[in-house]
Tab-separated table of C-alpha atoms in Angstrom:
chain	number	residue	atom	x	y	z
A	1	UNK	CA	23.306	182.391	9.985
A	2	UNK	CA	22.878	185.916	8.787
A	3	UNK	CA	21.114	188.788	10.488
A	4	UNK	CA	18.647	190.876	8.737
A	5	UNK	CA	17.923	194.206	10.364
A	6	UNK	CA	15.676	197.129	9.218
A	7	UNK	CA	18.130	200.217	7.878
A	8	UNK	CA	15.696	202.490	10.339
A	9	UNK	CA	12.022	202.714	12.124
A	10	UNK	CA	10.228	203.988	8.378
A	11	UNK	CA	11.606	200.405	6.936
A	12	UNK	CA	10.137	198.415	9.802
A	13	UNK	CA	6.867	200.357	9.402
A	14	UNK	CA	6.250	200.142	5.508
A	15	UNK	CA	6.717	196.247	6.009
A	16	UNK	CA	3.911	196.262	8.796
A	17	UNK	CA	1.407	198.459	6.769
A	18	UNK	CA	1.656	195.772	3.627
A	19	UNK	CA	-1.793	193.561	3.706
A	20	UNK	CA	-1.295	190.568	6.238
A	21	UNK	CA	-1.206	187.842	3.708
A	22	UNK	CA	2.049	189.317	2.094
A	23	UNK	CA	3.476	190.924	5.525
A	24	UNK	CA	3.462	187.131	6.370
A	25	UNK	CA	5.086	186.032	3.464
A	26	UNK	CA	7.814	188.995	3.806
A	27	UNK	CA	8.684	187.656	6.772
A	28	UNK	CA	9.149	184.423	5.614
A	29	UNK	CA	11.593	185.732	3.198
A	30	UNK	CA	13.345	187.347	5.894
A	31	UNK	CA	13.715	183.699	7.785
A	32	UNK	CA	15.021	182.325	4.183
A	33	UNK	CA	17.687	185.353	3.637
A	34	UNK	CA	18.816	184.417	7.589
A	35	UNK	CA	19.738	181.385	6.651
A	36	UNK	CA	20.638	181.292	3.034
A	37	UNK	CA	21.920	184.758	3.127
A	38	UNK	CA	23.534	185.817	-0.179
A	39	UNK	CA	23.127	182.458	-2.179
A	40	UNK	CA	19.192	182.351	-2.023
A	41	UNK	CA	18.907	183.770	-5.513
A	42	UNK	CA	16.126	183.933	-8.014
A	43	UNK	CA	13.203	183.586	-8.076
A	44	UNK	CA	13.633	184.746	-4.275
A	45	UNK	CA	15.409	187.348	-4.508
A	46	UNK	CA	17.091	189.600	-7.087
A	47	UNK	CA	19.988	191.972	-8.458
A	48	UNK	CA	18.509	195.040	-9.397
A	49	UNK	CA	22.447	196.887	-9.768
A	50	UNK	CA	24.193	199.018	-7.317
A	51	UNK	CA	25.458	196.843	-4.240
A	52	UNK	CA	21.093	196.706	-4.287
A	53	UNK	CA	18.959	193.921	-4.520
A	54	UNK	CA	15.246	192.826	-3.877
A	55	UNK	CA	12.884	190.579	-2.010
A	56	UNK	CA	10.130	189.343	-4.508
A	57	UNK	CA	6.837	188.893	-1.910
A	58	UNK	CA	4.270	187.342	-3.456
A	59	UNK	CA	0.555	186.523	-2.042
A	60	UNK	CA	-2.899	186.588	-3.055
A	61	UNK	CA	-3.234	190.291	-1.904
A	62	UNK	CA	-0.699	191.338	-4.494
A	63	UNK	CA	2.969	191.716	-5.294
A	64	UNK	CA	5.060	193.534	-2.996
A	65	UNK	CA	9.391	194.113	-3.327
A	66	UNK	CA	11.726	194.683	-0.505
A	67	UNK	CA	14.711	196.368	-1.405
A	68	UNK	CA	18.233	195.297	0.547
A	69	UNK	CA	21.512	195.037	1.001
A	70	UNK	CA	24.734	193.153	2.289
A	71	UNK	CA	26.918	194.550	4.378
A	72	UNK	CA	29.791	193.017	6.177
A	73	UNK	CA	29.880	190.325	8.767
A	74	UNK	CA	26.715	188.388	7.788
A	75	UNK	CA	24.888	191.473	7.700
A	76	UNK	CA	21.600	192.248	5.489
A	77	UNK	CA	19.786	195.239	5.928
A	78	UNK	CA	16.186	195.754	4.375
A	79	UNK	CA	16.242	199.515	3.425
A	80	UNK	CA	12.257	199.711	2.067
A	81	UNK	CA	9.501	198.174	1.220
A	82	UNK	CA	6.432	198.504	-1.472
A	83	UNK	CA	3.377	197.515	-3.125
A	84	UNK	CA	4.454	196.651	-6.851
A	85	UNK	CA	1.870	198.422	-9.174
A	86	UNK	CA	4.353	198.346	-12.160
A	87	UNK	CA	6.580	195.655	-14.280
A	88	UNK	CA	9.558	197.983	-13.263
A	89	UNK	CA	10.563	199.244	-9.972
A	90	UNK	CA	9.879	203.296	-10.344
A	91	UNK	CA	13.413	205.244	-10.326
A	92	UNK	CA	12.256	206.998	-7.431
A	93	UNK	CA	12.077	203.979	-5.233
A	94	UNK	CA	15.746	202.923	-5.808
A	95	UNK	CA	16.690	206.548	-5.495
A	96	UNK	CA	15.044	206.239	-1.990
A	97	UNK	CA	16.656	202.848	-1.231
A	98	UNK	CA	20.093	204.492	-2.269
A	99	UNK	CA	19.408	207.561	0.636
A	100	UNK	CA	18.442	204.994	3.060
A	101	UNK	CA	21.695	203.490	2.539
A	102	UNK	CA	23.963	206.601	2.151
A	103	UNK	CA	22.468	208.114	5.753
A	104	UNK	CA	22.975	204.175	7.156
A	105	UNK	CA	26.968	204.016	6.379
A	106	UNK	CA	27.327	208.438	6.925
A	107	UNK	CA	25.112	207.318	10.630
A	108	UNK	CA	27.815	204.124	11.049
A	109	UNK	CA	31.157	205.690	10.283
């Protein structure tokens, strides 16, 4: 089993404002990563580069990404979540994702 945490309080809260139908489906995806962890793969889930990879949500409310990483001992930690509007993610949300993760290890070391 792995354990999938939120990287902080704002990543908890942008997966609770997302309509219900696809905050129910996130959440399944969640249950899926705890369990399959790193070999889930596509169409799941996705390498987007840089230790970074994401969540694909899918409902009838629309398309929304999570964007996570592993980290040792079983570990995956969801650093944000969106509403996809575009084909690509927007460089500013994996920008974002990347500070979420640089203040996580600076806040664990």
């Amino acid at each position: 089993m792995w354990i999938v945490e939120f990287v902080n309080e704002k990543a908890r809260n942008e997966i609770l404002s997302l309509p219900k139908n696809l905050q129910a489906r996130a959440f399944k995806m969640m249950q899926m990563l705890e369990i399959y962890g790193n070999t889930i793969g596509e169409p799941h889930t996705k390498n987007i580069g840089d230790d970074l990879f994401e969540i694909r949500i899918k409902s009838t409310e629309g398309i929304a990404r999570s964007i996570y990483c592993y980290e040792v001992g079983k570990k995956i930690v969801i650093l944000l979540t969106f509403i996809k509007k575009s084909e690509k993610i927007p460089k500013y949300i994996v920008e974002q994702a990347k500070q979420r993760l640089k203040e996580y290890k600076n806040a664990r070391d």
